Amino acid sequence: MDETLAGLLREAMRLEQATSGRALGDLAQRRGLALTHTQVNHILAGTYHSKPKRATIDAIATLARVRPEVAYRAAGVPMAGPPFADELPPDVDLLKPHHRKAVIGVVRAFLSDVKSEETSDAAPNTEAGQAGAKITKIPTPPTMADIEAGRAAAHRTRRHRRDEEGGRQT
């Protein structure tokens, strides 16, 4: 089987005995799936340039009768893992407000990275072999100068805090 979105849709058309993109899209709509005949026809023609929504990818997987991972890989979109909240330790609700804020900040930073990677690395919805080269940015590790600058800033902050505390006591 051709594991592109177009290939999965052709497989879905064969399985559902749909004679056209319109017929497959209408069938998807009747089943409550998030896939229109316009999307089907554009994907089949190679003119679908939008990033497909997760519900659309799920609909294609359902119609093609493949595991969702196959459709997500064909779309060039990472598949979501289990709900993150389910993986947190039971006592997470005991965190103080400033700890919660820090954790949420870290999660938001990671999500920002993931979303920017999805935007820059998203595979176009073309047949295999027609896509351009993917460029992956590799973050550079901090240099010794960066580390020393961070240490110096932390030292200045500690010294400033000590000076302030000492100044208040007199």
PDB file of C-alpha atoms in Angstrom:
ATOM      1  CA  MET A   1       0.000   0.000   0.000  1.00  0.00           C
ATOM      2  CA  ASP A   2       1.166   3.524  -0.850  1.00  0.00           C
ATOM      3  CA  GLU A   3       1.616   5.199   2.563  1.00  0.00           C
ATOM      4  CA  THR A   4       0.913   8.769   1.492  1.00  0.00           C
ATOM      5  CA  LEU A   5      -2.362  10.526   2.266  1.00  0.00           C
ATOM      6  CA  ALA A   6      -3.323  10.140  -1.396  1.00  0.00           C
ATOM      7  CA  GLY A   7      -2.447   6.435  -1.275  1.00  0.00           C
ATOM      8  CA  LEU A   8      -4.500   5.945   1.885  1.00  0.00           C
ATOM      9  CA  LEU A   9      -7.464   7.699   0.275  1.00  0.00           C
ATOM     10  CA  ARG A  10      -7.183   5.501  -2.838  1.00  0.00           C
ATOM     11  CA  GLU A  11      -7.191   2.468  -0.523  1.00  0.00           C
ATOM     12  CA  ALA A  12     -10.248   3.857   1.283  1.00  0.00           C
ATOM     13  CA  MET A  13     -12.013   4.352  -2.052  1.00  0.00           C
ATOM     14  CA  ARG A  14     -11.267   0.732  -2.970  1.00  0.00           C
ATOM     15  CA  LEU A  15     -12.437  -0.613   0.399  1.00  0.00           C
ATOM     16  CA  GLU A  16     -15.590   1.507   0.479  1.00  0.00           C
ATOM     17  CA  GLN A  17     -16.248   0.993  -3.236  1.00  0.00           C
ATOM     18  CA  ALA A  18     -16.406   4.750  -3.691  1.00  0.00           C
ATOM     19  CA  THR A  19     -16.162   5.768  -7.334  1.00  0.00           C
ATOM     20  CA  SER A  20     -15.043   9.344  -6.713  1.00  0.00           C
ATOM     21  CA  GLY A  21     -13.602  11.702  -4.147  1.00  0.00           C
ATOM     22  CA  ARG A  22     -17.069  13.197  -3.759  1.00  0.00           C
ATOM     23  CA  ALA A  23     -18.550   9.781  -2.946  1.00  0.00           C
ATOM     24  CA  LEU A  24     -15.848   9.069  -0.337  1.00  0.00           C
ATOM     25  CA  GLY A  25     -16.172  12.539   1.204  1.00  0.00           C
ATOM     26  CA  ASP A  26     -19.955  12.226   1.389  1.00  0.00           C
ATOM     27  CA  LEU A  27     -19.600   8.794   3.011  1.00  0.00           C
ATOM     28  CA  ALA A  28     -17.191  10.260   5.573  1.00  0.00           C
ATOM     29  CA  GLN A  29     -19.645  13.076   6.347  1.00  0.00           C
ATOM     30  CA  ARG A  30     -22.524  10.606   6.836  1.00  0.00           C
ATOM     31  CA  ARG A  31     -20.351   8.682   9.311  1.00  0.00           C
ATOM     32  CA  GLY A  32     -19.572  11.868  11.213  1.00  0.00           C
ATOM     33  CA  LEU A  33     -15.923  11.926  10.155  1.00  0.00           C
ATOM     34  CA  ALA A  34     -14.079  15.212   9.627  1.00  0.00           C
ATOM     35  CA  LEU A  35     -13.318  14.800   5.939  1.00  0.00           C
ATOM     36  CA  THR A  36     -15.014  16.575   3.037  1.00  0.00           C
ATOM     37  CA  HIS A  37     -15.097  15.640  -0.624  1.00  0.00           C
ATOM     38  CA  THR A  38     -13.161  18.835  -1.384  1.00  0.00           C
ATOM     39  CA  GLN A  39     -10.326  17.725   0.902  1.00  0.00           C
ATOM     40  CA  VAL A  40     -10.371  14.244  -0.636  1.00  0.00           C
ATOM     41  CA  ASN A  41     -10.169  15.617  -4.182  1.00  0.00           C
ATOM     42  CA  HIS A  42      -7.381  18.086  -3.340  1.00  0.00           C
ATOM     43  CA  ILE A  43      -5.313  15.422  -1.570  1.00  0.00           C
ATOM     44  CA  LEU A  44      -5.780  13.007  -4.475  1.00  0.00           C
ATOM     45  CA  ALA A  45      -4.794  15.711  -6.977  1.00  0.00           C
ATOM     46  CA  GLY A  46      -1.753  16.755  -4.921  1.00  0.00           C
ATOM     47  CA  THR A  47      -3.128  20.283  -4.514  1.00  0.00           C
ATOM     48  CA  TYR A  48      -3.928  20.114  -0.793  1.00  0.00           C
ATOM     49  CA  HIS A  49      -1.426  22.513   0.733  1.00  0.00           C
ATOM     50  CA  SER A  50      -2.894  22.945   4.210  1.00  0.00           C
ATOM     51  CA  LYS A  51      -1.647  21.067   7.226  1.00  0.00           C
ATOM     52  CA  PRO A  52      -4.392  18.499   7.887  1.00  0.00           C
ATOM     53  CA  LYS A  53      -6.115  18.674  11.255  1.00  0.00           C
ATOM     54  CA  ARG A  54      -5.858  15.679  13.556  1.00  0.00           C
ATOM     55  CA  ALA A  55      -9.559  14.894  13.049  1.00  0.00           C
ATOM     56  CA  THR A  56      -8.985  14.769   9.273  1.00  0.00           C
ATOM     57  CA  ILE A  57      -6.022  12.412   9.664  1.00  0.00           C
ATOM     58  CA  ASP A  58      -8.077  10.211  12.001  1.00  0.00           C
ATOM     59  CA  ALA A  59     -10.891  10.133   9.418  1.00  0.00           C
ATOM     60  CA  ILE A  60      -8.485   9.027   6.677  1.00  0.00           C
ATOM     61  CA  ALA A  61      -7.107   6.273   8.936  1.00  0.00           C
ATOM     62  CA  THR A  62     -10.634   5.078   9.724  1.00  0.00           C
ATOM     63  CA  LEU A  63     -11.716   4.980   6.081  1.00  0.00           C
ATOM     64  CA  ALA A  64      -8.483   3.301   4.917  1.00  0.00           C
ATOM     65  CA  ARG A  65      -8.712   0.855   7.844  1.00  0.00           C
ATOM     66  CA  VAL A  66      -5.149   1.464   8.967  1.00  0.00           C
ATOM     67  CA  ARG A  67      -3.698   2.233  12.374  1.00  0.00           C
ATOM     68  CA  PRO A  68      -3.704   5.965  13.133  1.00  0.00           C
ATOM     69  CA  GLU A  69       0.124   5.935  13.286  1.00  0.00           C
ATOM     70  CA  VAL A  70       0.208   5.088   9.569  1.00  0.00           C
ATOM     71  CA  ALA A  71      -1.976   8.066   8.628  1.00  0.00           C
ATOM     72  CA  TYR A  72      -0.071  10.455  10.916  1.00  0.00           C
ATOM     73  CA  ARG A  73       3.233   9.327   9.408  1.00  0.00           C
ATOM     74  CA  ALA A  74       1.793   9.811   5.896  1.00  0.00           C
ATOM     75  CA  ALA A  75       0.695  13.329   6.864  1.00  0.00           C
ATOM     76  CA  GLY A  76       4.071  14.149   8.415  1.00  0.00           C
ATOM     77  CA  VAL A  77       2.365  15.016  11.705  1.00  0.00           C
ATOM     78  CA  PRO A  78       3.488  13.621  15.073  1.00  0.00           C
ATOM     79  CA  MET A  79       0.886  11.513  16.789  1.00  0.00           C
ATOM     80  CA  ALA A  80      -0.233  12.665  20.217  1.00  0.00           C
ATOM     81  CA  GLY A  81       0.720  10.481  23.153  1.00  0.00           C
ATOM     82  CA  PRO A  82      -1.473   9.581  26.126  1.00  0.00           C
ATOM     83  CA  PRO A  83      -3.017  12.473  28.078  1.00  0.00           C
ATOM     84  CA  PHE A  84      -0.153  14.234  29.852  1.00  0.00           C
ATOM     85  CA  ALA A  85      -2.186  14.819  33.014  1.00  0.00           C
ATOM     86  CA  ASP A  86      -2.555  11.044  33.418  1.00  0.00           C
ATOM     87  CA  GLU A  87       1.229  10.715  33.712  1.00  0.00           C
ATOM     88  CA  LEU A  88       1.707  13.284  36.471  1.00  0.00           C
ATOM     89  CA  PRO A  89       2.412  11.978  39.980  1.00  0.00           C
ATOM     90  CA  PRO A  90      -0.555  11.878  42.382  1.00  0.00           C
ATOM     91  CA  ASP A  91       0.813  14.618  44.658  1.00  0.00           C
ATOM     92  CA  VAL A  92       1.234  17.143  41.831  1.00  0.00           C
ATOM     93  CA  ASP A  93      -1.734  19.099  43.207  1.00  0.00           C
ATOM     94  CA  LEU A  94       0.333  19.871  46.319  1.00  0.00           C
ATOM     95  CA  LEU A  95       2.767  22.069  44.381  1.00  0.00           C
ATOM     96  CA  LYS A  96       2.975  25.678  45.487  1.00  0.00           C
ATOM     97  CA  PRO A  97       1.750  28.341  43.023  1.00  0.00           C
ATOM     98  CA  HIS A  98       5.277  29.403  42.014  1.00  0.00           C
ATOM     99  CA  HIS A  99       6.242  25.762  41.387  1.00  0.00           C
ATOM    100  CA  ARG A 100       3.127  25.255  39.248  1.00  0.00           C
ATOM    101  CA  LYS A 101       3.959  28.396  37.301  1.00  0.00           C
ATOM    102  CA  ALA A 102       7.479  27.093  36.646  1.00  0.00           C
ATOM    103  CA  VAL A 103       6.234  23.666  35.500  1.00  0.00           C
ATOM    104  CA  ILE A 104       3.618  25.226  33.225  1.00  0.00           C
ATOM    105  CA  GLY A 105       6.269  27.558  31.797  1.00  0.00           C
ATOM    106  CA  VAL A 106       8.530  24.626  30.951  1.00  0.00           C
ATOM    107  CA  VAL A 107       5.648  22.737  29.307  1.00  0.00           C
ATOM    108  CA  ARG A 108       4.707  25.819  27.260  1.00  0.00           C
ATOM    109  CA  ALA A 109       8.326  26.212  26.126  1.00  0.00           C
ATOM    110  CA  PHE A 110       8.445  22.582  24.990  1.00  0.00           C
ATOM    111  CA  LEU A 111       5.103  22.969  23.197  1.00  0.00           C
ATOM    112  CA  SER A 112       6.419  26.045  21.435  1.00  0.00           C
ATOM    113  CA  ASP A 113       9.411  24.020  20.230  1.00  0.00           C
ATOM    114  CA  VAL A 114       7.166  21.160  19.078  1.00  0.00           C
ATOM    115  CA  LYS A 115       4.849  23.523  17.203  1.00  0.00           C
ATOM    116  CA  SER A 116       7.738  25.302  15.497  1.00  0.00           C
ATOM    117  CA  GLU A 117       9.220  21.932  14.501  1.00  0.00           C
ATOM    118  CA  GLU A 118       5.832  20.849  13.115  1.00  0.00           C
ATOM    119  CA  THR A 119       5.608  24.047  11.099  1.00  0.00           C
ATOM    120  CA  SER A 120       9.126  23.866   9.676  1.00  0.00           C
ATOM    121  CA  ASP A 121       9.377  20.083   9.295  1.00  0.00           C
ATOM    122  CA  ALA A 122       5.841  19.269   8.167  1.00  0.00           C
ATOM    123  CA  ALA A 123       6.000  17.016   5.149  1.00  0.00           C
ATOM    124  CA  PRO A 124       4.059  18.320   2.189  1.00  0.00           C
ATOM    125  CA  ASN A 125       1.114  16.183   1.114  1.00  0.00           C
ATOM    126  CA  THR A 126       2.747  14.897  -2.044  1.00  0.00           C
ATOM    127  CA  GLU A 127       3.562  11.474  -3.370  1.00  0.00           C
ATOM    128  CA  ALA A 128       6.653   9.871  -1.875  1.00  0.00           C
ATOM    129  CA  GLY A 129       9.873  11.099  -3.436  1.00  0.00           C
ATOM    130  CA  GLN A 130       8.463  14.456  -4.536  1.00  0.00           C
ATOM    131  CA  ALA A 131       9.079  16.262  -1.259  1.00  0.00           C
ATOM    132  CA  GLY A 132      12.096  18.524  -0.844  1.00  0.00           C
ATOM    133  CA  ALA A 133      14.899  17.909   1.618  1.00  0.00           C
ATOM    134  CA  LYS A 134      14.085  18.344   5.294  1.00  0.00           C
ATOM    135  CA  ILE A 135      16.433  20.578   7.238  1.00  0.00           C
ATOM    136  CA  THR A 136      16.690  19.868  10.944  1.00  0.00           C
ATOM    137  CA  LYS A 137      18.114  22.549  13.202  1.00  0.00           C
ATOM    138  CA  ILE A 138      20.347  21.077  15.870  1.00  0.00           C
ATOM    139  CA  PRO A 139      20.708  23.279  18.941  1.00  0.00           C
ATOM    140  CA  THR A 140      24.296  24.053  19.819  1.00  0.00           C
ATOM    141  CA  PRO A 141      25.457  23.295  23.348  1.00  0.00           C
ATOM    142  CA  PRO A 142      26.438  26.237  25.533  1.00  0.00           C
ATOM    143  CA  THR A 143      30.062  27.301  25.348  1.00  0.00           C
ATOM    144  CA  MET A 144      32.282  27.671  28.411  1.00  0.00           C
ATOM    145  CA  ALA A 145      31.890  31.445  28.031  1.00  0.00           C
ATOM    146  CA  ASP A 146      28.082  31.030  28.266  1.00  0.00           C
ATOM    147  CA  ILE A 147      28.437  28.864  31.369  1.00  0.00           C
ATOM    148  CA  GLU A 148      30.857  31.301  33.023  1.00  0.00           C
ATOM    149  CA  ALA A 149      28.561  34.245  32.210  1.00  0.00           C
ATOM    150  CA  GLY A 150      25.661  32.397  33.838  1.00  0.00           C
ATOM    151  CA  ARG A 151      27.709  31.620  36.925  1.00  0.00           C
ATOM    152  CA  ALA A 152      28.842  35.244  37.207  1.00  0.00           C
ATOM    153  CA  ALA A 153      25.258  36.486  36.901  1.00  0.00           C
ATOM    154  CA  ALA A 154      24.113  34.064  39.600  1.00  0.00           C
ATOM    155  CA  HIS A 155      26.980  35.167  41.855  1.00  0.00           C
ATOM    156  CA  ARG A 156      26.119  38.861  41.329  1.00  0.00           C
ATOM    157  CA  THR A 157      22.471  38.105  42.154  1.00  0.00           C
ATOM    158  CA  ARG A 158      23.408  36.287  45.368  1.00  0.00           C
ATOM    159  CA  ARG A 159      25.821  39.071  46.374  1.00  0.00           C
ATOM    160  CA  HIS A 160      23.184  41.739  45.597  1.00  0.00           C
ATOM    161  CA  ARG A 161      20.596  39.856  47.662  1.00  0.00           C
ATOM    162  CA  ARG A 162      23.056  39.588  50.602  1.00  0.00           C
ATOM    163  CA  ASP A 163      23.838  43.307  50.343  1.00  0.00           C
ATOM    164  CA  GLU A 164      20.126  44.169  50.362  1.00  0.00           C
ATOM    165  CA  GLU A 165      19.458  41.943  53.360  1.00  0.00           C
ATOM    166  CA  GLY A 166      22.452  43.398  55.180  1.00  0.00           C
ATOM    167  CA  GLY A 167      21.302  46.932  54.324  1.00  0.00           C
ATOM    168  CA  ARG A 168      17.837  46.327  55.733  1.00  0.00           C
ATOM    169  CA  GLN A 169      19.155  45.048  59.049  1.00  0.00           C
ATOM    170  CA  THR A 170      21.150  48.187  59.902  1.00  0.00           C
TER     171      THR A 170
END
